[in-house]
mmCIF file of C-alpha atoms in Angstrom:
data_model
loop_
_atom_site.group_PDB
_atom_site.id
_atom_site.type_symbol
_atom_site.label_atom_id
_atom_site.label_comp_id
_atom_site.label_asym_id
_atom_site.label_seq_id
_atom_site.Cartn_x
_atom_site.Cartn_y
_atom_site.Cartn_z
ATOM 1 C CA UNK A 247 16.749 -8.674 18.835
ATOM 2 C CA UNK A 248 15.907 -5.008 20.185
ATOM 3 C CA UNK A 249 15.735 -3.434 16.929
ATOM 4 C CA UNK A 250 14.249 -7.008 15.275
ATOM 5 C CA UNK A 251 11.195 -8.134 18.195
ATOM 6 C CA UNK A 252 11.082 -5.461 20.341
ATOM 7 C CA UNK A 253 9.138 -3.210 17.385
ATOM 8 C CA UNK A 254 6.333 -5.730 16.468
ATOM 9 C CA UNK A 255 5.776 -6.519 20.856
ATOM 10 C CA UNK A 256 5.290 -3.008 20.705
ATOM 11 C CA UNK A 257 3.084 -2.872 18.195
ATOM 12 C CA UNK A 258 1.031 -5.234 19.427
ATOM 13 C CA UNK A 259 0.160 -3.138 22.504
ATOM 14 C CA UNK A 260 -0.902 -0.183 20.904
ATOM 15 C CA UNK A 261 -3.398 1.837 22.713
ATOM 16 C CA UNK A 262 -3.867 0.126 25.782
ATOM 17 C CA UNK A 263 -2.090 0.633 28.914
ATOM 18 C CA UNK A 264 0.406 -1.588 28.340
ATOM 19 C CA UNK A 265 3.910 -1.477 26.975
ATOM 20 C CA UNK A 266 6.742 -2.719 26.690
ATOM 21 C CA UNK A 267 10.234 -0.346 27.043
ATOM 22 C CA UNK A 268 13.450 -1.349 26.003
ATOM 23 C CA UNK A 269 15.029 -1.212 28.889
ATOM 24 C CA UNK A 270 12.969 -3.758 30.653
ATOM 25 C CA UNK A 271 13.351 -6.098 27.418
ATOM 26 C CA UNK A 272 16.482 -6.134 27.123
ATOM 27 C CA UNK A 273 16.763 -7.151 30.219
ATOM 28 C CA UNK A 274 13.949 -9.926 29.990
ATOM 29 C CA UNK A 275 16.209 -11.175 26.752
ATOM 30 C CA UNK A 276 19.469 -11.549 28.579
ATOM 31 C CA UNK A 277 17.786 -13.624 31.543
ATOM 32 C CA UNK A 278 16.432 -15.363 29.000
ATOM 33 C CA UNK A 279 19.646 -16.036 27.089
ATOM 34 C CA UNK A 280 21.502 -16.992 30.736
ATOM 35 C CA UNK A 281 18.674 -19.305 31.793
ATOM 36 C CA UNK A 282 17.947 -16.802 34.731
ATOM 37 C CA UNK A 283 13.952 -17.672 35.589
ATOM 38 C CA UNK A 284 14.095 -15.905 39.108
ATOM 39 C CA UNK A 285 11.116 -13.451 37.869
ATOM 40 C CA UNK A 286 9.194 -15.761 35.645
ATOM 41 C CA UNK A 287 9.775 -18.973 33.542
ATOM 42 C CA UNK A 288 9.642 -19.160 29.946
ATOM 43 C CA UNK A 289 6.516 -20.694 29.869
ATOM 44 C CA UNK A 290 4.869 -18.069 32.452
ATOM 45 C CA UNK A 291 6.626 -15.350 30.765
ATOM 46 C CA UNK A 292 4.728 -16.059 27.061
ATOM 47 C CA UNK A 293 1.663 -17.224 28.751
ATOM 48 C CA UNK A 294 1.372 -13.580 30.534
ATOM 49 C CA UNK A 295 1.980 -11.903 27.760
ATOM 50 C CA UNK A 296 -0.468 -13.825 25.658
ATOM 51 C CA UNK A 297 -2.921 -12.537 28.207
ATOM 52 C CA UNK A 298 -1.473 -9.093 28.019
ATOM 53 C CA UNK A 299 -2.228 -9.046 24.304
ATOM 54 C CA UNK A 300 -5.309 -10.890 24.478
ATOM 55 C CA UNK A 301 -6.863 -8.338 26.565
ATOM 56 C CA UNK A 302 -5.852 -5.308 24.673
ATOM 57 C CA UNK A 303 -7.430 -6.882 21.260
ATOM 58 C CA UNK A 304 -10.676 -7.674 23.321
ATOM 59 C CA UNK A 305 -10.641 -4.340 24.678
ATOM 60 C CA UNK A 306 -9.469 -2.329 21.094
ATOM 61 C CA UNK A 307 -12.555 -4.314 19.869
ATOM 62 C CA UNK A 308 -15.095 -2.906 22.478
ATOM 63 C CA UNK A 309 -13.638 0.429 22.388
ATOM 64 C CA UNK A 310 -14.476 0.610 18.432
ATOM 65 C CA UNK A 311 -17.981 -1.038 18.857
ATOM 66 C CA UNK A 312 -18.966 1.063 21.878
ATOM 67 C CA UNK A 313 -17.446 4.416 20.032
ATOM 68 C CA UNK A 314 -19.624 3.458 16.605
ATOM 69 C CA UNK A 315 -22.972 2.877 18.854
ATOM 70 C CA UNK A 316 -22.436 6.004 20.926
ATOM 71 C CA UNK A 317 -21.866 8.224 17.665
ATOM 72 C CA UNK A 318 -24.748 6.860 16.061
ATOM 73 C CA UNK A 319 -27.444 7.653 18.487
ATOM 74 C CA UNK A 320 -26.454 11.184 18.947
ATOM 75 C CA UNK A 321 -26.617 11.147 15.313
ATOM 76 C CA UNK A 322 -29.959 9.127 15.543
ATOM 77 C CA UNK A 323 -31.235 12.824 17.270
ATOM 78 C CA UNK A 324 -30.074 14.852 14.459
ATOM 79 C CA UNK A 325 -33.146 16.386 12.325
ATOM 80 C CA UNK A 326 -33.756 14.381 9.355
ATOM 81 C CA UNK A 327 -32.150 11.468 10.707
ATOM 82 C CA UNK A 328 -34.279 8.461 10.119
ATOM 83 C CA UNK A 329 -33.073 4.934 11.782
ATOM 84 C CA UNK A 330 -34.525 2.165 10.505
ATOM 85 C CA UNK A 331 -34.800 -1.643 12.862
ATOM 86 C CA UNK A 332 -31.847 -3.139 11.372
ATOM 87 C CA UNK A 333 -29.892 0.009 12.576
ATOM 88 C CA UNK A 334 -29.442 1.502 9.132
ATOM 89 C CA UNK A 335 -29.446 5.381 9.369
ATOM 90 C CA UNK A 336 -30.099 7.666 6.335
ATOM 91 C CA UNK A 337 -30.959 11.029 5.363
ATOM 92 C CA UNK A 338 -32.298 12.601 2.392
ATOM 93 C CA UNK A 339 -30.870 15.050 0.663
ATOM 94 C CA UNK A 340 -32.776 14.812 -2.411
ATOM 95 C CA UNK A 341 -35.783 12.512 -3.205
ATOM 96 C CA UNK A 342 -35.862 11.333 -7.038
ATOM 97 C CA UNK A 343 -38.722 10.053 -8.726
ATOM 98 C CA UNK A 344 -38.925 6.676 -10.266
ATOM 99 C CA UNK A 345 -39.105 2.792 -9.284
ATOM 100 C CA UNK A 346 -36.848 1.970 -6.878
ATOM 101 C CA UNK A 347 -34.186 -0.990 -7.419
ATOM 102 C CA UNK A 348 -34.747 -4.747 -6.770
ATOM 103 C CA UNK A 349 -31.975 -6.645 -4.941
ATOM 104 C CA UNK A 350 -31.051 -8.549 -8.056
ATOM 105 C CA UNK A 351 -30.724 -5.250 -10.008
ATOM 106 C CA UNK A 352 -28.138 -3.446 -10.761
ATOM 107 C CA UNK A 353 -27.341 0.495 -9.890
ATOM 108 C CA UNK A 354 -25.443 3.283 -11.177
ATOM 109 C CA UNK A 355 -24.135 5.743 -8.704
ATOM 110 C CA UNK A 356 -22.060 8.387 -7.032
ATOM 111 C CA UNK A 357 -20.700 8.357 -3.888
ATOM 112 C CA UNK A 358 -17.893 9.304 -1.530
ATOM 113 C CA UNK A 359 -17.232 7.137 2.098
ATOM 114 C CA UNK A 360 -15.234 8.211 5.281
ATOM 115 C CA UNK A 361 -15.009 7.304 8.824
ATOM 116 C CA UNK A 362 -17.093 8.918 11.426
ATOM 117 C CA UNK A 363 -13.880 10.933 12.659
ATOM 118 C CA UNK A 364 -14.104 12.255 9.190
ATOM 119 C CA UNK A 365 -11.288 10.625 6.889
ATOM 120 C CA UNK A 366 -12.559 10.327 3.000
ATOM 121 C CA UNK A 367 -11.944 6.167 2.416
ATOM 122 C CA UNK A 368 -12.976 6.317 -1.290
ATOM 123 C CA UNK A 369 -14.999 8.196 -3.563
ATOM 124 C CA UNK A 370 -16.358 7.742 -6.694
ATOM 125 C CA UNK A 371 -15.878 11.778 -7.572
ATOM 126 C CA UNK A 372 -12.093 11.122 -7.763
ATOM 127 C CA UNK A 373 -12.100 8.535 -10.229
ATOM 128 C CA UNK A 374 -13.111 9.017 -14.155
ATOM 129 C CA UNK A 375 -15.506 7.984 -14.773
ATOM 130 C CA UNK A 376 -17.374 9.187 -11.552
ATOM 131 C CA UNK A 377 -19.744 6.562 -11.608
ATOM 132 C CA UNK A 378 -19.779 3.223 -10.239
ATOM 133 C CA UNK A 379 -22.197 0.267 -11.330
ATOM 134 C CA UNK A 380 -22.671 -2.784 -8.606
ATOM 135 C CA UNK A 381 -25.419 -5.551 -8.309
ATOM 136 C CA UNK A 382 -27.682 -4.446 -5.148
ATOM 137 C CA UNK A 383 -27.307 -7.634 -3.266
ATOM 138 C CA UNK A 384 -23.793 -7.870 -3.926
ATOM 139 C CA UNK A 385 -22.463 -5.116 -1.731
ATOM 140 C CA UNK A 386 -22.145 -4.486 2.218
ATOM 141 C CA UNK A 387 -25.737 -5.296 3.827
ATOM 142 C CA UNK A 388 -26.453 -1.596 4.783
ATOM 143 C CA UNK A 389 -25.750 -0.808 0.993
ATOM 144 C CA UNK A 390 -28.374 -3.145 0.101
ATOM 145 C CA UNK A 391 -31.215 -1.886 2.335
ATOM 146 C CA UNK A 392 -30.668 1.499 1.326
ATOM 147 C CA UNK A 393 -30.415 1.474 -2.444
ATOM 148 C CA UNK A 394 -33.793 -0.665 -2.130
ATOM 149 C CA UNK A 395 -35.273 2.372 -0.365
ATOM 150 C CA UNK A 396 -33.944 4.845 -2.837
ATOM 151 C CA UNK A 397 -35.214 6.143 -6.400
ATOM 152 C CA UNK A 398 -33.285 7.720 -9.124
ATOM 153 C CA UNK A 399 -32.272 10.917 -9.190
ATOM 154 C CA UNK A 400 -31.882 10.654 -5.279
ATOM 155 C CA UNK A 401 -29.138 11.283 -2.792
ATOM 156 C CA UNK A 402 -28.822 10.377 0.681
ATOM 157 C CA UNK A 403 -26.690 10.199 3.114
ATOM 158 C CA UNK A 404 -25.997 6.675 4.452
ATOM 159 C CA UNK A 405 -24.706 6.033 8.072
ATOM 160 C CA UNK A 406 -24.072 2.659 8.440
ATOM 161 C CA UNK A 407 -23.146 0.158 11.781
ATOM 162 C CA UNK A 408 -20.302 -1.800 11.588
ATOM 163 C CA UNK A 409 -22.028 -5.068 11.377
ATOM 164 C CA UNK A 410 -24.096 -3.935 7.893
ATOM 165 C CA UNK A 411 -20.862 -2.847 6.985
ATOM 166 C CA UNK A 412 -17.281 -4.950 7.233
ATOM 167 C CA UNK A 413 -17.714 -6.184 10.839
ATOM 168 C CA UNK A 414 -14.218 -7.636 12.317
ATOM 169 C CA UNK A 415 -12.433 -7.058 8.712
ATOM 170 C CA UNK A 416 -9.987 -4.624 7.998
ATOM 171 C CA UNK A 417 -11.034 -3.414 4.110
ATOM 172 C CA UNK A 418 -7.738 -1.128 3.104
ATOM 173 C CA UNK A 419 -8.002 1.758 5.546
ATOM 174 C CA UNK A 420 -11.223 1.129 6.906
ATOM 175 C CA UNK A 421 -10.294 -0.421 10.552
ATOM 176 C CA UNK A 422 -12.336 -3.316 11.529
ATOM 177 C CA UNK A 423 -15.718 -2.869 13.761
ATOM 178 C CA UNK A 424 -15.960 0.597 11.762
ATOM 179 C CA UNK A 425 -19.222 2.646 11.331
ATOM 180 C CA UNK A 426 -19.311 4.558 8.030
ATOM 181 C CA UNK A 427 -21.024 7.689 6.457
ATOM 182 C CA UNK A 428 -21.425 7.480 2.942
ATOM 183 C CA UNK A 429 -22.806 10.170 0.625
ATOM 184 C CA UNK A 430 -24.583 7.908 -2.199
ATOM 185 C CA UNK A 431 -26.396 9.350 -5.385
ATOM 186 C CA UNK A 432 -27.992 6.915 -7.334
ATOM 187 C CA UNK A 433 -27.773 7.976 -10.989
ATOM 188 C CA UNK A 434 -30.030 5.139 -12.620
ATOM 189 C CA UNK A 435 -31.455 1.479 -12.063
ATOM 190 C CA UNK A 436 -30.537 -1.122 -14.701
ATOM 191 C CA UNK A 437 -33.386 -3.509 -14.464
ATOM 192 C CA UNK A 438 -32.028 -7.421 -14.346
ATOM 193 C CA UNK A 439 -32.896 -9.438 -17.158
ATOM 194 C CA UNK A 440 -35.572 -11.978 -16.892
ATOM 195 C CA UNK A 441 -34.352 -15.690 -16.619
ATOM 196 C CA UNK A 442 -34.736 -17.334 -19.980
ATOM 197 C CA UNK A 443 -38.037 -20.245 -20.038
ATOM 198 C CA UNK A 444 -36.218 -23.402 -20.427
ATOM 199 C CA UNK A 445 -38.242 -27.090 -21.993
ATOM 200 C CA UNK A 446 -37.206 -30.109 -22.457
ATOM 201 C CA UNK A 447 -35.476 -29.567 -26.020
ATOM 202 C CA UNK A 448 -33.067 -26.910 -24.767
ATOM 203 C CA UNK A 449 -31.371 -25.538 -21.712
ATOM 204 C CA UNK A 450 -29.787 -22.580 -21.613
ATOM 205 C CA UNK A 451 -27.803 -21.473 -18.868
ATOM 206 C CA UNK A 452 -27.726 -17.758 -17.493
ATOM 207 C CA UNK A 453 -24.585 -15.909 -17.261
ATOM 208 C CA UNK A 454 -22.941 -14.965 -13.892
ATOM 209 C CA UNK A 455 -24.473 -11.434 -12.407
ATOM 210 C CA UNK A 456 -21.425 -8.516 -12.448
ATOM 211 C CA UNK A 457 -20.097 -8.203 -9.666
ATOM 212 C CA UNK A 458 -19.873 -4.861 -7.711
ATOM 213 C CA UNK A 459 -16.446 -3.198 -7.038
ATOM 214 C CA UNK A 460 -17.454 -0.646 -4.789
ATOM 215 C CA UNK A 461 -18.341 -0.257 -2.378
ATOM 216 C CA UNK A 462 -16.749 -4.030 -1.930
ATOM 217 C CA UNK A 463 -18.535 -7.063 -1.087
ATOM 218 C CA UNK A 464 -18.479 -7.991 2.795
ATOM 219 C CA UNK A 465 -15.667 -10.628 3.511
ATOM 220 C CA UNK A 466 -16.197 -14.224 4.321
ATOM 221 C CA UNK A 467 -14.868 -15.431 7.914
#
């Protein structure tokens, strides 16, 4: 049971001020193996620790949200820093020429993403081709403000809140509540195709819109 349970209790508080040592649980397993409740009951025992773990999520959760505000208005004073009232940041690296994209259009880009403490999530630049191709209003909501904004030939640099980005969901390394930088060049627009007229002697239905791979598509609760 200490090499089974004891890991995953431990696990579960993980940078808060709690823990559990294996002293203490092994101790805590053998009363409760010999019935011995003089400290706590079974039922008080799981109910505190429910608490216990409770609290730590609540305050893991906080501690991410308040650490992704704080870092993004001392990056809010940062020259060339625009924020914008949804809380999308951006900077311009290079302004292209051009119309800009529609949300039911699709773009070709460039990009690389990473955490505010610096780790590289994914890039497009380590992939051949190093291009990716996504419908505008298929991807993470601070995507799709920003390539609307953009024009071809143009890269910016994207810094994005966690809730226009993946919110409470862990996506592969990125932990949940996460803000993220992205570096984003935006190679070319491909216009969407005009819905086909339709009368009463024929219908024709339009195919499904491609869907975007990356940057990925904001999960569902």
């Amino acid at each position: 049971a200490q090499q089974r349970i004891l890991p995953s209790v431990q696990q579960e508080l993980i940078g808060t001020k709690d823990s559990v040592a294996a002293k203490n649980f092994y101790n805590g397993f053998i009363a409760a193996l010999e019935k011995d409740f003089t400290k706590y009951t079974e039922e008080e025992a799981q109910q505190l620790f429910e608490q216990r773990v409770e609290a730590a999520k609540k305050a893991k959760v906080e501690a991410a949200i308040s650490t992704g505000k704080q870092w993004l208005a001392e990056n809010a004073k940062k020259p060339g820093v625009v924020t914008l009232p949804s809380g999308l940041q951006y900077k311009v690296i290079t302004n292209g020429t051009g119309d800009k994209p529609a949300a039911t259009d699709e773009v070709v880009v460039k990009y690389e993403g990473k955490l505010i403490d610096g780790t590289i999530f994914d890039s497009s630049y380590s992939r051949t081709p190093d291009i990716s191709q996504f419908q505008v209003n298929r991807v993470i909501a601070g995507w799709t403000e920003a390539m609307q904004l953009m024009t071809p030939g143009s890269k910016w640099e994207l810094y994005i809140p966690q809730n226009l980005a993946y919110g409470a969901n862990q996506m592969g390394s990125i932990p949940p509540y996460s803000t993220l930088i992205f570096t984003v060049e935006l190679i070319k627009v491909v216009k969407a195709k005009p819905e086909a007229n339709t009368d009463a002697s024929e219908t024709k239905v339009a195919k499904p819109a491609k869907k975007a791979t990356r940057p990925a598509a904001k999960k569902r609760k």
